[in-house]
Amino acid sequence: MALLLLLGGSGCAVVKVKERAYGDIAAERNLDALSGGRLSVAAASALGSAGLEPDVCAREPEPCIEQLRPLATAEEWLATSAELQLLRMNALPATVGKAAESAAFAPRRAAPEPLAVAPSAAADDPRTRAAVATARYAYAYLFATKRTPEQRVFEARQQQVLQYYNRAVEAIAQAAFTASAGQAEETPTLHVGGLVLGTALHGFEATEIRQDPVALLASDTLGFANLRAVYRRDGFGTDLVAVFPRRGARGAAAASDEDASADPDPDPDPEAEAEPTQATATATAKAASLSGERASNDVPYRDTRYLPVTVTLRFDGEGLDGMLASTRARLDVYNPFRIDQETIAGRQVPLSANYSAAYGVWLARSELARLSLTSLLRPKQARAFHPRVYLNQPYDPDKRVIVLIHGLASSPEAWVNLANELLGDETLRRRYQLWQVFYPTNIDMLSNRAAIAAALQQTFAHYDPQGDDVASRNAVLVGHSMGGVIGRLLVSDSGEHVLDAFLDGLDPALVARVRKDPTLRSLTTFRPMPQFGRAVFMAAPQRGAVVTDGWPLRLVRKLIRLPLDVLRDTAALIQRYQVSDDDLKRLGLHKGKPPTGPDDLSPNSRFMHATRDLPIEPGLPYHVIVAQRDPKLPLAQSSDGLVPYPSAHLDGAVSEKVVVSGHSVQETPQAIAELRRILRQDAAEYEGRGKR
């Protein structure tokens, strides 16, 4: 009986088959030290085949790494070693990484805090040493084994190891940032995690990095609310956001060309941003008409303060053993807007990039929307703030410019998804750069037109003094709502038409007195800006918004406050020319108060009477995107809830796209897709005529 039982037992199957869901198997295969906090199936198998206990090796990786080398192939050994070191890195406190990021999340009013970790401590940080070991094994796996990365291109294990490398380089870059005290200069003698690191910058002009960054954020750890998508490119290297310090405006005596990269974030207090000598928009327009310049302590252009960068780490040494033994390496920092691949170990390698993270951090930290509303409704404003032009990437002379102008009670935040989609479109990203205009919408539109034109002209002149860059020609203007109305005036020739229309019906003696007034002429006589080659108007009330005369918005219009200097200058103008009460009423001034931006949007306003029929520059192609809230209504009788179709429609447009939407049509995927189509068409036509 015992013999029969022994024979029967030896015939039983040890391996049993159990059918499992494919999704469960796929999920298990994808779990590793990075995604699941445990060793991958491949690493556990390699260790198990060598008689090593995976759990023990995860706690003490070095002895296992040494024992595994002669018992596994080079690829298995390197991949498993990289994963073991990554597990160890993740188990250690991220003190250095938090220090590198801390200044980015400091309160707006607070001065940047000194780094919380001393440079010497960062150099010897245990987590950084584990990161160096991870990156070293992963780099050797990718570039120092018999098979090339191209031969393993379809293998999931190579993708895992690449992610280990990128994650480790992120930690090393933050440690290097801390060890260098945030210095952006190239340095050959930085000690980090047992390595002697050199650093090199690629794709950055000398004028683009005028200050040392105050923080270095890991892009992949950032999550953004209200951003529909995060656009990135998979590849070699880690994606980071370099955060540069705010730069307050200095007095004119202390100002220099260095001030061109002044604080890109608005001060929460609009009064703090205004010029002490030329506060009103009308005064700015007058100064711009005479000199085209503004006091150097309040330049309108704002370089990006949040810069996307891609970082790679290369180890010195020849062959596998040379790479593993080397104590020297180099951090390469790339501008992803200009460089998308690099030669690594003799082969072209695509570099990773994240095009949304820096933009998202800027919007999250800018407080632009709050400033927009406070400038519109805040009582006792001493001065109006001037329009600003925000660059969403370092100026590129070889890319054409897209200028975005927002609408009433709005800010660049209105373009959040549209701008992000443009940044994420590789075809457009290679050809265009984004500039966003921010302006006070409580000021009348002719003053804003003049001030925005002056700001843009000064911006173009600053970055391209000779005016011969690609960026200074054939720019594309995109305006939404009030921004579309102002945008149309930027590409129109007023002649004497607007001036005559404003003076129409006034006392002839008054007309004779004021007709040659330089301030009045600077506001009402203008020519198209030569830098623009195409325009797109979205839900723009070119003939007024009927709803502005309804009682709810009439009430809101009464709540809007004008800065005290605007009221003061208006009162001085009335007194100087002895304007009668009847003429003031004809001009739309009630109790000496000039019209606001919302007042100008009324179809019955003096502004609309003077500008509604002003033609766009002949030969300049323009497009219209119209919002229709109720598609059941005939188009001619429809509106977007604020702007009726006849007001948004423009004869002569190259194209007109109707989108079922409310007034914020620029947020819809359909409008964004139409704009992308227009820009692709624009790029094709531009390149078809030889980029002239």
Short mmCIF file of C-alpha atoms in Angstrom, two decimals, residues 7-367:
data_model
loop_
_atom_site.label_atom_id
_atom_site.label_comp_id
_atom_site.label_asym_id
_atom_site.label_seq_id
_atom_site.Cartn_x
_atom_site.Cartn_y
_atom_site.Cartn_z
CA LEU A 7 4.05 5.69 -7.09
CA GLY A 8 0.69 7.51 -7.31
CA GLY A 9 2.05 10.64 -5.69
CA SER A 10 4.96 10.84 -8.10
CA GLY A 11 2.49 10.96 -10.99
CA CYS A 12 0.47 13.95 -9.73
CA ALA A 13 0.91 17.25 -11.56
CA VAL A 14 2.82 19.86 -9.54
CA VAL A 15 1.83 22.75 -11.85
CA LYS A 16 -1.85 23.55 -12.04
CA VAL A 17 -3.55 25.75 -14.60
CA LYS A 18 -6.01 28.42 -13.56
CA GLU A 19 -7.55 30.77 -16.06
CA ARG A 20 -7.25 34.45 -15.04
CA ALA A 21 -8.56 37.68 -16.47
CA TYR A 22 -6.16 39.29 -18.91
CA GLY A 23 -6.46 42.61 -17.14
CA ASP A 24 -5.25 41.06 -13.89
CA ILE A 25 -2.22 39.56 -15.60
CA ALA A 26 -1.39 42.83 -17.38
CA ALA A 27 -1.67 44.78 -14.14
CA GLU A 28 0.63 42.34 -12.37
CA ARG A 29 3.20 42.59 -15.17
CA ASN A 30 3.19 46.38 -14.92
CA LEU A 31 3.74 46.52 -11.16
CA ASP A 32 7.31 47.35 -10.23
CA ALA A 33 9.35 49.46 -7.84
CA LEU A 34 8.10 52.65 -9.49
CA SER A 35 4.41 51.94 -9.97
CA GLY A 36 3.63 49.50 -7.19
CA GLY A 37 6.30 49.94 -4.54
CA ARG A 38 7.51 46.36 -4.97
CA LEU A 39 9.84 44.40 -7.21
CA SER A 40 8.59 43.57 -10.70
CA VAL A 41 7.93 40.00 -11.79
CA ALA A 42 11.11 40.13 -13.90
CA ALA A 43 13.29 41.25 -10.98
CA ALA A 44 11.77 38.76 -8.55
CA SER A 45 12.29 35.96 -11.10
CA ALA A 46 15.93 36.90 -11.64
CA LEU A 47 16.60 36.92 -7.91
CA GLY A 48 14.65 33.70 -7.32
CA SER A 49 16.58 31.89 -10.07
CA ALA A 50 19.80 32.83 -8.29
CA GLY A 51 18.52 31.51 -4.97
CA LEU A 52 18.12 34.98 -3.50
CA GLU A 53 15.13 36.09 -1.44
CA PRO A 54 13.45 39.14 -3.10
CA ASP A 55 12.16 40.60 0.18
CA VAL A 56 15.59 40.39 1.78
CA CYS A 57 17.23 41.93 -1.29
CA ALA A 58 14.76 44.82 -1.26
CA ARG A 59 15.91 45.70 2.27
CA GLU A 60 19.65 45.16 1.66
CA PRO A 61 20.30 45.50 -2.08
CA GLU A 62 24.13 45.64 -2.23
CA PRO A 63 24.92 42.01 -1.18
CA CYS A 64 22.26 40.67 -3.54
CA ILE A 65 23.51 42.80 -6.42
CA GLU A 66 27.03 41.42 -5.90
CA GLN A 67 25.81 37.80 -5.68
CA LEU A 68 23.49 38.12 -8.68
CA ARG A 69 26.07 39.35 -11.19
CA PRO A 70 27.76 36.01 -12.03
CA LEU A 71 24.43 34.16 -12.01
CA ALA A 72 22.46 36.29 -14.48
CA THR A 73 22.88 37.88 -17.88
CA ALA A 74 24.22 41.44 -17.93
CA GLU A 75 20.82 42.84 -18.87
CA GLU A 76 19.00 40.93 -16.12
CA TRP A 77 21.59 41.94 -13.56
CA LEU A 78 21.62 45.64 -14.47
CA ALA A 79 17.84 45.95 -14.70
CA THR A 80 17.32 44.15 -11.38
CA SER A 81 20.06 46.17 -9.69
CA ALA A 82 18.54 49.45 -10.88
CA GLU A 83 15.15 48.40 -9.54
CA LEU A 84 16.54 47.32 -6.16
CA GLN A 85 18.29 50.67 -5.74
CA LEU A 86 15.13 52.53 -6.78
CA LEU A 87 13.18 50.70 -4.07
CA ARG A 88 15.79 51.80 -1.57
CA MET A 89 15.72 55.38 -2.87
CA ASN A 90 11.94 55.56 -2.51
CA ALA A 91 12.11 54.22 1.05
CA LEU A 92 14.39 57.07 2.19
CA PRO A 93 13.07 60.55 3.11
CA ALA A 94 13.04 63.05 0.21
CA THR A 95 14.61 65.84 2.25
CA VAL A 96 16.71 67.20 -0.61
CA GLY A 97 13.84 67.13 -3.08
CA LYS A 98 11.58 69.02 -0.71
CA ALA A 99 14.28 71.64 -0.21
CA ALA A 100 14.59 72.11 -3.97
CA GLU A 101 10.85 72.64 -4.29
CA SER A 102 10.09 74.65 -1.15
CA ALA A 103 10.55 78.18 -2.53
CA ALA A 104 8.02 77.53 -5.30
CA PHE A 105 5.23 77.15 -2.77
CA ALA A 106 6.20 79.98 -0.46
CA PRO A 107 3.54 82.68 0.18
CA ARG A 108 3.52 85.32 -2.55
CA ARG A 109 4.55 88.12 -0.23
CA ALA A 110 7.28 86.15 1.47
CA ALA A 111 10.89 86.48 0.44
CA PRO A 112 12.47 83.25 -0.86
CA GLU A 113 13.63 81.12 2.04
CA PRO A 114 17.20 79.84 2.05
CA LEU A 115 17.50 76.17 1.15
CA ALA A 116 16.59 74.01 4.13
CA VAL A 117 19.38 71.52 3.44
CA ALA A 118 23.02 72.56 3.45
CA PRO A 119 24.89 71.91 0.17
CA SER A 120 27.36 69.59 1.93
CA ALA A 121 24.53 67.54 3.41
CA ALA A 122 22.84 67.31 0.02
CA ALA A 123 26.05 65.95 -1.50
CA ASP A 124 26.11 63.03 0.95
CA ASP A 125 22.37 62.43 1.20
CA PRO A 126 21.68 58.62 1.34
CA ARG A 127 18.66 58.96 -0.92
CA THR A 128 20.76 60.77 -3.51
CA ARG A 129 23.40 58.05 -3.35
CA ALA A 130 20.70 55.45 -4.02
CA ALA A 131 19.47 57.60 -6.92
CA VAL A 132 22.99 57.71 -8.37
CA ALA A 133 23.24 53.93 -8.12
CA THR A 134 19.83 53.54 -9.79
CA ALA A 135 20.75 55.88 -12.64
CA ARG A 136 24.17 54.25 -13.10
CA TYR A 137 22.78 50.70 -13.44
CA ALA A 138 19.95 51.89 -15.69
CA TYR A 139 22.30 53.93 -17.90
CA ALA A 140 24.62 50.93 -18.25
CA TYR A 141 21.64 48.71 -19.14
CA LEU A 142 20.58 51.13 -21.86
CA PHE A 143 23.95 51.90 -23.42
CA ALA A 144 26.65 49.42 -22.29
CA THR A 145 25.22 45.96 -23.03
CA LYS A 146 25.58 43.88 -26.19
CA ARG A 147 22.10 44.64 -27.43
CA THR A 148 21.31 48.23 -28.38
CA PRO A 149 18.20 50.14 -27.25
CA GLU A 150 16.86 49.77 -30.80
CA GLN A 151 17.05 45.99 -30.54
CA ARG A 152 14.99 46.07 -27.33
CA VAL A 153 12.57 48.73 -28.52
CA PHE A 154 9.48 46.52 -28.08
CA GLU A 155 10.48 45.08 -24.71
CA ALA A 156 8.52 46.21 -21.67
CA ARG A 157 11.58 45.71 -19.46
CA GLN A 158 13.51 48.43 -21.30
CA GLN A 159 10.63 50.86 -20.81
CA GLN A 160 10.66 50.08 -17.10
CA VAL A 161 14.41 50.63 -16.81
CA LEU A 162 14.13 53.92 -18.72
CA GLN A 163 11.56 55.10 -16.19
CA TYR A 164 13.88 54.08 -13.33
CA TYR A 165 16.63 56.17 -14.90
CA ASN A 166 14.37 59.20 -15.41
CA ARG A 167 13.06 59.03 -11.85
CA ALA A 168 16.56 58.77 -10.42
CA VAL A 169 17.84 61.68 -12.51
CA GLU A 170 14.99 63.79 -11.15
CA ALA A 171 16.25 63.19 -7.61
CA ILE A 172 19.88 63.80 -8.64
CA ALA A 173 18.98 67.06 -10.42
CA GLN A 174 17.18 68.34 -7.32
CA ALA A 175 20.15 67.35 -5.16
CA ALA A 176 22.50 69.15 -7.56
CA PHE A 177 20.25 72.21 -7.38
CA THR A 178 20.46 72.15 -3.58
CA ALA A 179 24.18 71.46 -3.53
CA SER A 180 24.84 74.41 -5.87
CA ALA A 181 22.54 76.71 -3.84
CA GLY A 182 20.44 77.18 -6.97
CA GLN A 183 23.21 78.50 -9.21
CA ALA A 184 22.35 78.19 -12.87
CA GLU A 185 25.91 78.53 -14.19
CA GLU A 186 27.73 75.58 -15.68
CA THR A 187 30.10 74.09 -13.11
CA PRO A 188 32.55 71.16 -13.36
CA THR A 189 33.09 70.58 -9.63
CA LEU A 190 29.71 69.83 -8.06
CA HIS A 191 29.77 66.95 -5.56
CA VAL A 192 26.49 65.02 -5.44
CA GLY A 193 25.79 61.53 -4.14
CA GLY A 194 29.38 60.38 -4.46
CA LEU A 195 29.76 61.83 -7.96
CA VAL A 196 31.73 64.78 -9.26
CA LEU A 197 29.16 66.42 -11.52
CA GLY A 198 29.63 68.83 -14.36
CA THR A 199 26.61 70.71 -15.73
CA ALA A 200 25.91 72.05 -19.21
CA LEU A 201 23.03 74.12 -20.61
CA HIS A 202 21.68 73.48 -24.11
CA GLY A 203 19.26 75.60 -26.13
CA PHE A 204 19.29 78.58 -23.78
CA GLU A 205 20.55 81.97 -24.88
CA ALA A 206 22.76 83.85 -22.44
CA THR A 207 20.08 86.54 -22.01
CA GLU A 208 17.36 84.04 -21.14
CA ILE A 209 18.70 83.02 -17.74
CA ARG A 210 19.62 86.27 -16.00
CA GLN A 211 18.98 84.99 -12.49
CA ASP A 212 19.45 81.79 -10.56
CA PRO A 213 16.27 79.75 -10.07
CA VAL A 214 14.77 79.55 -6.59
CA ALA A 215 13.12 76.14 -6.98
CA LEU A 216 13.15 73.02 -9.14
CA LEU A 217 9.86 71.13 -9.43
CA ALA A 218 9.38 67.57 -10.64
CA SER A 219 6.82 67.83 -13.45
CA ASP A 220 5.48 64.29 -13.14
CA THR A 221 4.45 64.82 -9.51
CA LEU A 222 2.29 67.87 -10.29
CA GLY A 223 -1.45 67.54 -10.79
CA PHE A 224 -3.58 70.35 -12.23
CA ALA A 225 -7.27 71.01 -11.72
CA ASN A 226 -9.17 72.62 -14.63
CA LEU A 227 -6.50 71.66 -17.13
CA ARG A 228 -8.06 69.19 -19.54
CA ALA A 229 -4.81 67.50 -20.57
CA VAL A 230 -1.11 67.45 -19.78
CA TYR A 231 0.98 67.41 -22.94
CA ARG A 232 4.32 65.67 -22.72
CA ARG A 233 6.72 63.74 -24.91
CA ASP A 234 8.07 60.39 -23.72
CA GLY A 235 11.79 59.94 -24.02
CA PHE A 236 15.15 59.97 -22.32
CA GLY A 237 15.64 62.31 -19.36
CA THR A 238 13.47 63.83 -16.66
CA ASP A 239 11.05 66.77 -16.96
CA LEU A 240 11.38 69.60 -14.45
CA VAL A 241 10.13 73.14 -13.94
CA ALA A 242 12.73 75.74 -13.01
CA VAL A 243 11.11 78.52 -10.96
CA PHE A 244 12.79 81.92 -11.13
CA PRO A 245 12.39 84.68 -8.53
CA ARG A 246 9.95 87.56 -8.75
CA ARG A 247 11.63 90.79 -9.69
CA GLY A 248 10.02 93.95 -8.36
CA ALA A 249 10.20 97.09 -10.47
CA ARG A 250 13.06 99.38 -9.54
CA GLY A 251 13.28 103.14 -9.84
CA ALA A 252 14.26 104.56 -13.20
CA ALA A 253 17.62 105.67 -11.86
CA ALA A 254 18.53 102.12 -10.88
CA ALA A 255 16.94 100.46 -13.90
CA SER A 256 19.02 98.79 -16.57
CA ASP A 257 18.57 96.45 -19.47
CA GLU A 258 18.60 93.67 -16.88
CA ASP A 259 15.15 94.86 -15.80
CA ALA A 260 13.67 93.45 -19.01
CA SER A 261 12.88 90.24 -17.17
CA ALA A 262 10.92 91.98 -14.45
CA ASP A 263 8.43 90.12 -12.30
CA PRO A 264 6.05 88.25 -14.60
CA ASP A 265 3.44 87.80 -11.91
CA PRO A 266 1.16 90.72 -11.15
CA ASP A 267 1.30 92.32 -7.77
CA PRO A 268 -2.02 91.64 -5.99
CA ASP A 269 -2.31 95.37 -5.40
CA PRO A 270 -3.02 97.12 -8.73
CA GLU A 271 -1.75 100.38 -7.28
CA ALA A 272 1.65 98.88 -6.69
CA GLU A 273 2.00 98.11 -10.39
CA ALA A 274 1.24 101.55 -11.77
CA GLU A 275 3.72 104.16 -12.87
CA PRO A 276 3.94 107.17 -10.58
CA THR A 277 4.20 109.66 -13.43
CA GLN A 278 2.08 108.17 -16.24
CA ALA A 279 -0.69 106.31 -14.51
CA THR A 280 -3.64 106.51 -16.86
CA ALA A 281 -4.07 104.60 -20.04
CA THR A 282 -4.66 107.83 -21.96
CA ALA A 283 -1.38 109.23 -20.71
CA THR A 284 0.35 106.01 -21.72
CA ALA A 285 -1.14 106.31 -25.17
CA LYS A 286 0.05 109.89 -25.44
CA ALA A 287 3.56 108.96 -24.31
CA ALA A 288 3.59 106.01 -26.71
CA SER A 289 2.54 108.21 -29.62
CA LEU A 290 5.39 110.62 -28.90
CA SER A 291 8.22 108.25 -28.08
CA GLY A 292 6.99 104.65 -28.28
CA GLU A 293 8.64 103.99 -24.91
CA ARG A 294 7.66 103.63 -21.29
CA ALA A 295 9.52 104.33 -18.10
CA SER A 296 12.04 101.57 -17.58
CA ASN A 297 10.73 100.80 -14.10
CA ASP A 298 7.48 99.38 -15.55
CA VAL A 299 8.29 97.58 -18.77
CA PRO A 300 5.28 95.79 -20.26
CA TYR A 301 6.98 92.54 -21.30
CA ARG A 302 7.30 89.67 -18.85
CA ASP A 303 9.65 86.76 -19.51
CA THR A 304 8.38 83.45 -18.28
CA ARG A 305 9.21 82.80 -14.64
CA TYR A 306 8.42 79.10 -14.92
CA LEU A 307 10.75 77.40 -17.36
CA PRO A 308 10.34 73.78 -18.51
CA VAL A 309 13.64 71.91 -18.66
CA THR A 310 14.72 68.38 -19.54
CA VAL A 311 17.69 66.92 -17.63
CA THR A 312 19.86 63.93 -18.50
CA LEU A 313 22.81 62.35 -16.68
CA ARG A 314 25.76 60.83 -18.55
CA PHE A 315 28.38 58.68 -16.81
CA ASP A 316 32.02 58.79 -17.81
CA GLY A 317 33.97 55.61 -18.47
CA GLU A 318 34.40 53.19 -21.36
CA GLY A 319 32.34 50.04 -21.52
CA LEU A 320 30.28 48.44 -18.78
CA ASP A 321 32.97 48.24 -16.11
CA GLY A 322 34.15 51.78 -16.86
CA MET A 323 30.66 53.21 -16.39
CA LEU A 324 30.15 51.27 -13.17
CA ALA A 325 33.45 52.43 -11.69
CA SER A 326 33.44 56.07 -12.80
CA THR A 327 33.07 58.79 -10.19
CA ARG A 328 32.46 61.53 -12.76
CA ALA A 329 29.26 62.35 -14.64
CA ARG A 330 27.56 65.28 -16.36
CA LEU A 331 24.11 66.76 -16.00
CA ASP A 332 22.83 68.19 -19.28
CA VAL A 333 19.95 70.68 -19.07
CA TYR A 334 17.91 71.20 -22.26
CA ASN A 335 15.34 73.70 -23.46
CA PRO A 336 12.60 71.33 -24.72
CA PHE A 337 11.12 74.04 -26.96
CA ARG A 338 14.32 74.04 -29.02
CA ILE A 339 15.89 70.60 -28.58
CA ASP A 340 13.93 67.36 -28.88
CA GLN A 341 16.73 64.82 -29.36
CA GLU A 342 20.37 64.33 -28.46
CA THR A 343 23.28 62.05 -29.26
CA ILE A 344 23.87 59.71 -26.31
CA ALA A 345 26.53 56.99 -26.48
CA GLY A 346 26.78 57.46 -30.25
CA ARG A 347 23.07 57.21 -31.10
CA GLN A 348 20.23 59.69 -31.55
CA VAL A 349 17.89 59.54 -28.58
CA PRO A 350 14.53 61.36 -28.22
CA LEU A 351 14.39 63.57 -25.14
CA SER A 352 11.41 63.69 -22.83
CA ALA A 353 9.48 66.93 -22.34
CA ASN A 354 6.49 68.30 -20.48
CA TYR A 355 4.89 71.33 -22.16
CA SER A 356 1.98 71.82 -19.77
CA ALA A 357 3.56 71.74 -16.30
CA ALA A 358 5.33 75.12 -16.38
CA TYR A 359 2.26 76.80 -17.88
CA GLY A 360 0.01 75.22 -15.25
CA VAL A 361 2.25 76.31 -12.37
CA TRP A 362 2.32 79.88 -13.72
CA LEU A 363 -1.46 80.10 -13.88
CA ALA A 364 -1.86 78.49 -10.46
CA ARG A 365 0.52 80.99 -8.86
CA SER A 366 -0.26 84.15 -10.84
CA GLU A 367 -3.55 85.32 -9.25
#
